[in-house]
Amino acid sequence: MQQRAMTESAMHRSRPAMKILLFGNSGSGKSTLAKRLAAEHGLAHLDLDSIVWEPGKIAVQRSTEAIAESLAAFLAGHDRWVIEGCYGELVQAASAHCTELVFLNPGLETCLEHNRRRPWEPHKYASKEAQDAMLEPLQAWVAGYYEREDQWSYQAHRRIYDSFAGRKSERLDGSGARGGSGLQESSGR
């Protein structure tokens, strides 16, 4: 048994670092792709929503300090991960640690449709009804993605992507949510 544990530990150490950062608008396919990558590659998975919002409270943001501490703890605690979210300031902070940056940008209509078809997210909402009650405000917020200038906007995401010097790709096809074949070759370096 000890031999097996040592072998598994050695195999874990020999695997290449895989730290994938997925970002884009709500409904762009981030969570779907992140879950698939986590399962396929044995990666720790962090949905940034889980550290931004107070547990069990809809649209109640945690303190900036608590959010930063949670992100730092996740980064320090895992050597192989996938992080996903729309929060530009957190994406920017995590980008210093990633081996690959993926901007999911399938367009407004795709994001709106994905949100309409989104299954219940029990880690965010007490019930499917509670989630559905938030759909209209979410869709209005999503629709403003290309016009807003906040940290969660297309403009902020575009700046992050364009300024990132490492391995990166932009997915315009929505294949994250459809279950595409995995990450595409990097379009930048």
Coordinates of C-alpha atoms in Angstrom, one line a residue:
M1 CA 0.0 0.0 0.0
Q2 CA 2.8 2.4 0.9
Q3 CA 4.5 1.6 -2.5
R4 CA 1.3 2.4 -4.4
A5 CA 0.9 5.7 -2.5
M6 CA 4.5 6.6 -3.3
T7 CA 4.0 5.7 -7.0
E8 CA 0.8 7.8 -7.2
S9 CA 2.6 10.7 -5.5
A10 CA 5.5 10.5 -8.0
M11 CA 3.0 10.3 -10.9
H12 CA 1.2 13.4 -9.6
R13 CA 4.5 15.3 -9.3
S14 CA 5.5 14.3 -12.9
R15 CA 2.3 15.6 -14.5
P16 CA 2.8 18.9 -16.2
A17 CA 1.3 22.0 -14.5
M18 CA -2.1 22.7 -15.7
K19 CA -3.7 25.9 -14.5
I20 CA -6.5 27.0 -16.8
L21 CA -8.3 30.2 -16.3
L22 CA -11.7 30.5 -18.2
F23 CA -13.5 33.8 -18.4
G24 CA -16.3 35.5 -20.3
N25 CA -19.9 36.7 -20.0
S26 CA -22.6 34.8 -18.1
G27 CA -23.8 32.0 -20.3
S28 CA -20.7 31.8 -22.3
G29 CA -20.0 28.1 -21.3
K30 CA -17.4 28.7 -18.6
S31 CA -18.9 26.4 -16.0
T32 CA -19.7 23.6 -18.4
L33 CA -16.1 23.6 -19.8
A34 CA -14.6 24.0 -16.4
K35 CA -16.5 21.0 -15.0
R36 CA -15.4 18.9 -18.0
L37 CA -11.8 19.9 -17.8
A38 CA -11.7 19.2 -14.1
A39 CA -13.1 15.7 -14.6
E40 CA -10.9 14.9 -17.6
H41 CA -7.7 16.1 -16.1
G42 CA -8.2 15.7 -12.3
L43 CA -8.1 19.4 -11.7
A44 CA -9.3 21.3 -8.7
H45 CA -12.2 23.6 -9.8
L46 CA -13.0 27.0 -8.5
D47 CA -16.2 28.8 -9.7
L48 CA -15.5 32.4 -8.7
D49 CA -19.1 32.9 -7.9
S50 CA -18.5 30.6 -4.9
I51 CA -16.0 33.1 -3.4
V52 CA -17.7 36.4 -4.5
W53 CA -21.2 35.9 -3.1
E54 CA -22.3 35.2 0.5
P55 CA -23.3 31.5 0.8
G56 CA -27.1 31.1 0.5
K57 CA -27.7 34.8 -0.3
I58 CA -28.6 36.0 -3.8
A59 CA -26.6 38.9 -5.0
V60 CA -25.0 39.7 -1.6
Q61 CA -21.3 40.2 -2.2
R62 CA -18.6 39.2 0.4
S63 CA -16.0 41.7 1.5
T64 CA -13.1 42.4 -0.9
E65 CA -10.7 41.1 1.7
A66 CA -12.6 37.8 2.1
I67 CA -12.7 37.3 -1.6
A68 CA -9.0 38.0 -2.0
E69 CA -8.2 35.6 0.9
S70 CA -10.3 32.9 -0.7
L71 CA -8.7 33.2 -4.1
A72 CA -5.2 33.3 -2.5
A73 CA -6.0 30.2 -0.5
F74 CA -7.2 28.3 -3.5
L75 CA -4.1 29.3 -5.6
A76 CA -1.8 28.3 -2.8
G77 CA -3.6 25.0 -2.1
H78 CA -3.6 23.5 -5.6
D79 CA -0.9 22.9 -8.2
R80 CA -3.4 21.8 -10.9
W81 CA -6.6 23.7 -11.4
V82 CA -9.3 25.3 -13.5
I83 CA -10.8 28.6 -12.4
E84 CA -13.8 30.2 -14.1
G85 CA -15.7 33.4 -13.8
C86 CA -16.6 36.8 -15.1
Y87 CA -15.0 39.0 -12.5
G88 CA -12.3 40.9 -14.3
E89 CA -10.4 41.9 -11.2
L90 CA -10.2 38.3 -10.0
V91 CA -9.4 37.0 -13.5
Q92 CA -6.6 39.5 -13.7
A93 CA -5.2 38.4 -10.3
A94 CA -5.4 34.7 -11.2
S95 CA -3.9 35.2 -14.6
A96 CA -0.5 35.7 -13.0
H97 CA -0.7 32.1 -11.9
C98 CA -2.3 30.3 -14.9
T99 CA -0.6 28.3 -17.7
E100 CA -3.4 29.0 -20.1
L101 CA -6.0 31.7 -20.4
V102 CA -9.3 31.0 -22.3
F103 CA -11.7 33.8 -23.2
L104 CA -15.1 32.4 -24.0
N105 CA -16.8 34.9 -26.2
P106 CA -19.6 33.2 -28.2
G107 CA -21.7 36.4 -28.6
L108 CA -24.8 37.8 -26.9
E109 CA -27.5 35.6 -28.4
T110 CA -25.6 32.4 -27.4
C111 CA -25.1 33.6 -23.9
L112 CA -28.8 34.6 -23.5
E113 CA -29.9 31.2 -24.9
H114 CA -27.5 29.3 -22.6
N115 CA -28.9 31.2 -19.6
R116 CA -32.5 30.3 -20.6
R117 CA -31.6 26.6 -20.8
R118 CA -29.4 26.6 -17.6
P119 CA -30.1 23.8 -15.3
W120 CA -30.7 24.5 -11.6
E121 CA -27.5 25.5 -9.8
P122 CA -28.1 24.3 -6.2
H123 CA -24.8 25.8 -5.1
K124 CA -26.2 29.3 -5.9
Y125 CA -29.9 29.0 -5.5
A126 CA -32.2 27.3 -2.9
S127 CA -34.5 26.1 -5.6
K128 CA -35.0 26.1 -9.4
E129 CA -37.9 28.6 -8.8
A130 CA -35.5 31.0 -7.0
Q131 CA -33.0 30.7 -9.9
D132 CA -35.8 31.3 -12.5
A133 CA -36.9 34.4 -10.6
M134 CA -33.5 35.9 -11.2
L135 CA -33.4 35.1 -14.9
E136 CA -34.9 38.4 -16.1
P137 CA -32.4 40.6 -14.2
L138 CA -29.6 38.3 -15.2
Q139 CA -30.5 38.5 -18.9
A140 CA -30.7 42.3 -18.7
W141 CA -27.2 42.3 -17.1
V142 CA -25.8 39.9 -19.7
A143 CA -27.3 42.1 -22.5
G144 CA -25.2 45.0 -21.3
Y145 CA -22.0 43.1 -21.5
Y146 CA -20.7 44.8 -24.7
E147 CA -21.7 48.4 -23.5
R148 CA -20.8 48.3 -19.8
E149 CA -17.3 49.5 -18.8
D150 CA -17.1 47.8 -15.4
Q151 CA -14.7 45.0 -14.4
W152 CA -17.2 42.4 -15.6
S153 CA -17.6 43.8 -19.1
Y154 CA -16.4 42.9 -22.5
Q155 CA -14.1 45.9 -22.5
A156 CA -12.4 44.6 -19.2
H157 CA -12.2 41.1 -20.5
R158 CA -10.8 42.2 -23.9
R159 CA -8.0 44.2 -22.1
I160 CA -7.1 41.2 -19.9
Y161 CA -7.0 38.9 -22.9
D162 CA -5.0 41.3 -25.1
S163 CA -2.4 42.1 -22.4
F164 CA -1.8 38.5 -21.4
A165 CA 1.6 37.3 -22.7
G166 CA 1.2 33.6 -22.1
R167 CA -0.6 30.8 -23.8
K168 CA -4.1 31.9 -24.6
S169 CA -7.1 31.3 -26.8
E170 CA -10.4 33.0 -27.6
R171 CA -13.4 30.8 -28.3
L172 CA -16.1 32.4 -30.4
D173 CA -18.2 29.3 -31.0
G174 CA -19.8 28.5 -27.7
S175 CA -18.2 25.0 -27.7
G176 CA -17.6 25.2 -24.0
A177 CA -21.3 24.9 -23.3
R178 CA -21.9 22.4 -26.1
G179 CA -19.3 20.0 -24.9
G180 CA -16.6 20.5 -27.6
S181 CA -13.6 18.3 -27.8
G182 CA -11.4 20.2 -25.3
L183 CA -9.2 23.2 -25.6
Q184 CA -8.2 24.5 -28.9
E185 CA -4.7 25.3 -29.9
S186 CA -3.5 28.6 -28.5
S187 CA -4.1 31.6 -30.8
G188 CA -1.6 33.7 -28.9
R189 CA 1.7 33.5 -27.1

